[in-house]
Amino acid sequence: MKKTLLVLAAAAVASAIGFAQSSSARQQLARGREAWDQRLTKTAIEAVQEATRDPATAAEAHELLGIIYAFKGWQQDNVFPGFHDEPAYREKALAELQAALKADPRRFTARQAQIVAEGFAAADRVDPMLRRPAITLLDAQIERGRSPDVPIGELIETLQTRMKAQADSTPYF
């Protein structure tokens, strides 16, 4: 009886530890995705690398790392004035996308990202990364906010939303 209780207690502790690790990995993945949405690549990479260690989040984390590395390797200079592509990230991008597919061979989005990255690798020139529609919309609202007819509170709210959506070097004034 005591052995059974001890085994059950040990199993419960192991399960709780596994859940805590999975929960932490999910939090790191969410933190990394949020940083990536703002194009804060260093912060995103650090957070997502943590999430690659947990089997529950490994495929998604490797895919996101592959996308971030592809951005840094082939598209960074198209988005941020004064930044340059970092070719050292190109092989990392392909390796991370391959790791995502190894962790989950059915992961369609990783397969698509891999095809895009392989296309970048084979191309002589890579087109600029398109802005996310939400960012384009917010930028248009900021432009409209320059009109004296727009209440200042509305402009401030739009600016705050824009800064939270994506940090970048675009001057607004």
mmCIF file of C-alpha atoms in Angstrom:
data_model
loop_
_atom_site.group_PDB
_atom_site.id
_atom_site.type_symbol
_atom_site.label_atom_id
_atom_site.label_comp_id
_atom_site.label_asym_id
_atom_site.label_seq_id
_atom_site.Cartn_x
_atom_site.Cartn_y
_atom_site.Cartn_z
ATOM 1 C CA MET A 1 0.000 0.000 0.000
ATOM 2 C CA LYS A 2 2.788 2.412 0.941
ATOM 3 C CA LYS A 3 4.657 1.523 -2.254
ATOM 4 C CA THR A 4 1.553 2.232 -4.321
ATOM 5 C CA LEU A 5 1.068 5.622 -2.666
ATOM 6 C CA LEU A 6 4.740 6.438 -3.167
ATOM 7 C CA VAL A 7 4.556 5.499 -6.856
ATOM 8 C CA LEU A 8 1.369 7.561 -7.308
ATOM 9 C CA ALA A 9 2.940 10.536 -5.537
ATOM 10 C CA ALA A 10 6.057 10.282 -7.701
ATOM 11 C CA ALA A 11 3.919 10.085 -10.841
ATOM 12 C CA ALA A 12 1.916 13.129 -9.739
ATOM 13 C CA VAL A 13 5.091 15.126 -9.103
ATOM 14 C CA ALA A 14 6.573 14.098 -12.462
ATOM 15 C CA SER A 15 3.331 15.041 -14.188
ATOM 16 C CA ALA A 16 3.254 18.420 -12.436
ATOM 17 C CA ILE A 17 6.862 19.101 -13.426
ATOM 18 C CA GLY A 18 6.097 18.170 -17.036
ATOM 19 C CA PHE A 19 3.043 20.428 -17.051
ATOM 20 C CA ALA A 20 5.057 23.309 -15.568
ATOM 21 C CA GLN A 21 7.763 22.884 -18.217
ATOM 22 C CA SER A 22 5.171 22.748 -20.983
ATOM 23 C CA SER A 23 3.415 25.787 -19.575
ATOM 24 C CA SER A 24 6.717 27.664 -19.393
ATOM 25 C CA ALA A 25 7.562 26.686 -22.968
ATOM 26 C CA ARG A 26 4.150 27.909 -24.155
ATOM 27 C CA GLN A 27 4.713 31.192 -22.317
ATOM 28 C CA GLN A 28 8.150 31.575 -23.909
ATOM 29 C CA LEU A 29 6.695 30.810 -27.323
ATOM 30 C CA ALA A 30 3.954 33.411 -26.805
ATOM 31 C CA ARG A 31 6.547 35.924 -25.592
ATOM 32 C CA GLY A 32 8.689 35.193 -28.636
ATOM 33 C CA ARG A 33 5.758 35.534 -31.024
ATOM 34 C CA GLU A 34 4.791 38.864 -29.453
ATOM 35 C CA ALA A 35 8.369 40.131 -29.784
ATOM 36 C CA TRP A 36 8.503 38.899 -33.389
ATOM 37 C CA ASP A 37 5.252 40.708 -34.195
ATOM 38 C CA GLN A 38 7.064 43.858 -33.116
ATOM 39 C CA ARG A 39 10.120 42.770 -35.140
ATOM 40 C CA LEU A 40 12.234 42.672 -31.986
ATOM 41 C CA THR A 41 14.296 39.808 -33.339
ATOM 42 C CA LYS A 42 16.854 39.415 -30.548
ATOM 43 C CA THR A 43 14.174 39.150 -27.851
ATOM 44 C CA ALA A 44 12.077 36.862 -30.037
ATOM 45 C CA ILE A 45 14.972 34.512 -30.746
ATOM 46 C CA GLU A 46 15.916 34.226 -27.068
ATOM 47 C CA ALA A 47 12.361 33.375 -26.031
ATOM 48 C CA VAL A 48 11.633 30.971 -28.869
ATOM 49 C CA GLN A 49 14.906 29.076 -28.404
ATOM 50 C CA GLU A 50 13.669 28.149 -24.930
ATOM 51 C CA ALA A 51 10.452 26.767 -26.412
ATOM 52 C CA THR A 52 12.342 24.480 -28.829
ATOM 53 C CA ARG A 53 13.457 22.326 -25.895
ATOM 54 C CA ASP A 54 9.933 21.159 -25.036
ATOM 55 C CA PRO A 55 8.464 18.482 -27.333
ATOM 56 C CA ALA A 56 5.002 20.038 -26.927
ATOM 57 C CA THR A 57 6.148 23.313 -28.511
ATOM 58 C CA ALA A 58 9.207 22.210 -30.501
ATOM 59 C CA ALA A 59 7.656 22.134 -33.985
ATOM 60 C CA GLU A 60 6.001 25.525 -33.663
ATOM 61 C CA ALA A 61 9.085 27.045 -32.034
ATOM 62 C CA HIS A 62 11.494 25.714 -34.683
ATOM 63 C CA GLU A 63 9.173 27.012 -37.398
ATOM 64 C CA LEU A 64 9.049 30.482 -35.868
ATOM 65 C CA LEU A 65 12.837 30.524 -35.434
ATOM 66 C CA GLY A 66 13.193 29.535 -39.082
ATOM 67 C CA ILE A 67 10.940 32.403 -40.137
ATOM 68 C CA ILE A 68 12.828 34.904 -37.977
ATOM 69 C CA TYR A 69 16.188 33.665 -39.255
ATOM 70 C CA ALA A 70 14.944 33.863 -42.861
ATOM 71 C CA PHE A 71 13.904 37.457 -42.224
ATOM 72 C CA LYS A 72 17.312 38.308 -40.773
ATOM 73 C CA GLY A 73 19.136 36.460 -43.535
ATOM 74 C CA TRP A 74 17.261 37.694 -46.580
ATOM 75 C CA GLN A 75 14.773 40.480 -45.826
ATOM 76 C CA GLN A 76 15.927 42.580 -42.906
ATOM 77 C CA ASP A 77 17.461 45.325 -45.049
ATOM 78 C CA ASN A 78 14.200 45.640 -46.985
ATOM 79 C CA VAL A 79 12.250 46.485 -43.833
ATOM 80 C CA PHE A 80 14.516 48.437 -41.503
ATOM 81 C CA PRO A 81 16.409 51.423 -42.933
ATOM 82 C CA GLY A 82 20.092 51.153 -42.066
ATOM 83 C CA PHE A 83 19.940 47.412 -41.319
ATOM 84 C CA HIS A 84 21.629 44.870 -43.554
ATOM 85 C CA ASP A 85 20.904 41.228 -44.222
ATOM 86 C CA GLU A 86 22.911 38.814 -42.117
ATOM 87 C CA PRO A 87 23.840 35.896 -44.397
ATOM 88 C CA ALA A 88 24.961 33.774 -41.420
ATOM 89 C CA TYR A 89 21.272 33.327 -40.566
ATOM 90 C CA ARG A 90 20.368 31.801 -43.919
ATOM 91 C CA GLU A 91 21.590 28.279 -43.155
ATOM 92 C CA LYS A 92 20.110 28.561 -39.662
ATOM 93 C CA ALA A 93 16.728 29.375 -41.214
ATOM 94 C CA LEU A 94 16.778 26.279 -43.382
ATOM 95 C CA ALA A 95 17.967 24.099 -40.479
ATOM 96 C CA GLU A 96 15.246 25.373 -38.123
ATOM 97 C CA LEU A 97 12.515 24.806 -40.684
ATOM 98 C CA GLN A 98 13.843 21.287 -41.239
ATOM 99 C CA ALA A 99 13.793 20.751 -37.446
ATOM 100 C CA ALA A 100 10.163 21.913 -37.368
ATOM 101 C CA LEU A 101 9.260 19.323 -39.985
ATOM 102 C CA LYS A 102 11.217 16.644 -38.159
ATOM 103 C CA ALA A 103 9.279 17.436 -34.970
ATOM 104 C CA ASP A 104 5.969 17.408 -36.881
ATOM 105 C CA PRO A 105 6.168 16.146 -40.485
ATOM 106 C CA ARG A 106 2.528 17.161 -41.090
ATOM 107 C CA ARG A 107 3.124 20.824 -40.198
ATOM 108 C CA PHE A 108 1.895 22.523 -43.379
ATOM 109 C CA THR A 109 2.956 26.054 -42.429
ATOM 110 C CA ALA A 110 6.528 24.904 -41.771
ATOM 111 C CA ARG A 111 6.582 23.204 -45.174
ATOM 112 C CA GLN A 112 5.386 26.451 -46.810
ATOM 113 C CA ALA A 113 8.001 28.486 -44.933
ATOM 114 C CA GLN A 114 10.677 26.003 -45.996
ATOM 115 C CA ILE A 115 9.662 26.350 -49.654
ATOM 116 C CA VAL A 116 9.852 30.146 -49.375
ATOM 117 C CA ALA A 117 13.257 30.029 -47.644
ATOM 118 C CA GLU A 118 14.616 27.608 -50.247
ATOM 119 C CA GLY A 119 13.346 30.001 -52.919
ATOM 120 C CA PHE A 120 15.204 32.836 -51.222
ATOM 121 C CA ALA A 121 18.366 30.719 -51.153
ATOM 122 C CA ALA A 122 18.117 30.017 -54.883
ATOM 123 C CA ALA A 123 17.214 33.588 -55.878
ATOM 124 C CA ASP A 124 19.581 36.267 -57.113
ATOM 125 C CA ARG A 125 17.445 38.902 -55.415
ATOM 126 C CA VAL A 126 14.751 38.765 -52.718
ATOM 127 C CA ASP A 127 11.794 41.123 -52.872
ATOM 128 C CA PRO A 128 11.002 43.275 -49.854
ATOM 129 C CA MET A 129 8.837 41.758 -47.161
ATOM 130 C CA LEU A 130 5.284 43.019 -47.393
ATOM 131 C CA ARG A 131 3.978 44.969 -44.452
ATOM 132 C CA ARG A 132 1.340 43.252 -42.400
ATOM 133 C CA PRO A 133 -2.129 44.611 -43.280
ATOM 134 C CA ALA A 134 -2.759 45.701 -39.677
ATOM 135 C CA ILE A 135 0.409 47.820 -39.732
ATOM 136 C CA THR A 136 -0.517 49.396 -43.064
ATOM 137 C CA LEU A 137 -3.960 50.255 -41.692
ATOM 138 C CA LEU A 138 -2.537 51.806 -38.519
ATOM 139 C CA ASP A 139 -0.011 53.831 -40.537
ATOM 140 C CA ALA A 140 -2.853 55.155 -42.704
ATOM 141 C CA GLN A 141 -4.784 56.123 -39.559
ATOM 142 C CA ILE A 142 -1.711 57.982 -38.294
ATOM 143 C CA GLU A 143 -1.471 59.856 -41.593
ATOM 144 C CA ARG A 144 -5.150 60.826 -41.303
ATOM 145 C CA GLY A 145 -4.406 61.887 -37.732
ATOM 146 C CA ARG A 146 -2.219 64.698 -39.048
ATOM 147 C CA SER A 147 -5.406 66.502 -40.030
ATOM 148 C CA PRO A 148 -6.630 69.141 -37.562
ATOM 149 C CA ASP A 149 -10.083 67.514 -37.767
ATOM 150 C CA VAL A 150 -8.915 64.380 -35.917
ATOM 151 C CA PRO A 151 -9.101 64.632 -32.112
ATOM 152 C CA ILE A 152 -5.656 64.433 -30.493
ATOM 153 C CA GLY A 153 -6.826 61.637 -28.178
ATOM 154 C CA GLU A 154 -7.675 59.488 -31.188
ATOM 155 C CA LEU A 155 -4.245 60.105 -32.718
ATOM 156 C CA ILE A 156 -2.483 59.262 -29.452
ATOM 157 C CA GLU A 157 -4.486 56.045 -29.133
ATOM 158 C CA THR A 158 -3.597 55.080 -32.713
ATOM 159 C CA LEU A 159 0.091 55.832 -32.101
ATOM 160 C CA GLN A 160 0.090 53.685 -28.967
ATOM 161 C CA THR A 161 -1.620 50.831 -30.797
ATOM 162 C CA ARG A 162 0.886 51.126 -33.655
ATOM 163 C CA MET A 163 3.892 51.117 -31.326
ATOM 164 C CA LYS A 164 2.562 48.042 -29.560
ATOM 165 C CA ALA A 165 1.839 46.286 -32.854
ATOM 166 C CA GLN A 166 5.339 46.724 -34.275
ATOM 167 C CA ALA A 167 8.334 48.596 -33.014
ATOM 168 C CA ASP A 168 10.276 50.155 -35.839
ATOM 169 C CA SER A 169 12.286 53.157 -36.811
ATOM 170 C CA THR A 170 9.514 54.977 -38.683
ATOM 171 C CA PRO A 171 9.332 58.554 -37.444
ATOM 172 C CA TYR A 172 5.797 59.804 -36.964
ATOM 173 C CA PHE A 173 6.541 63.511 -36.572
#
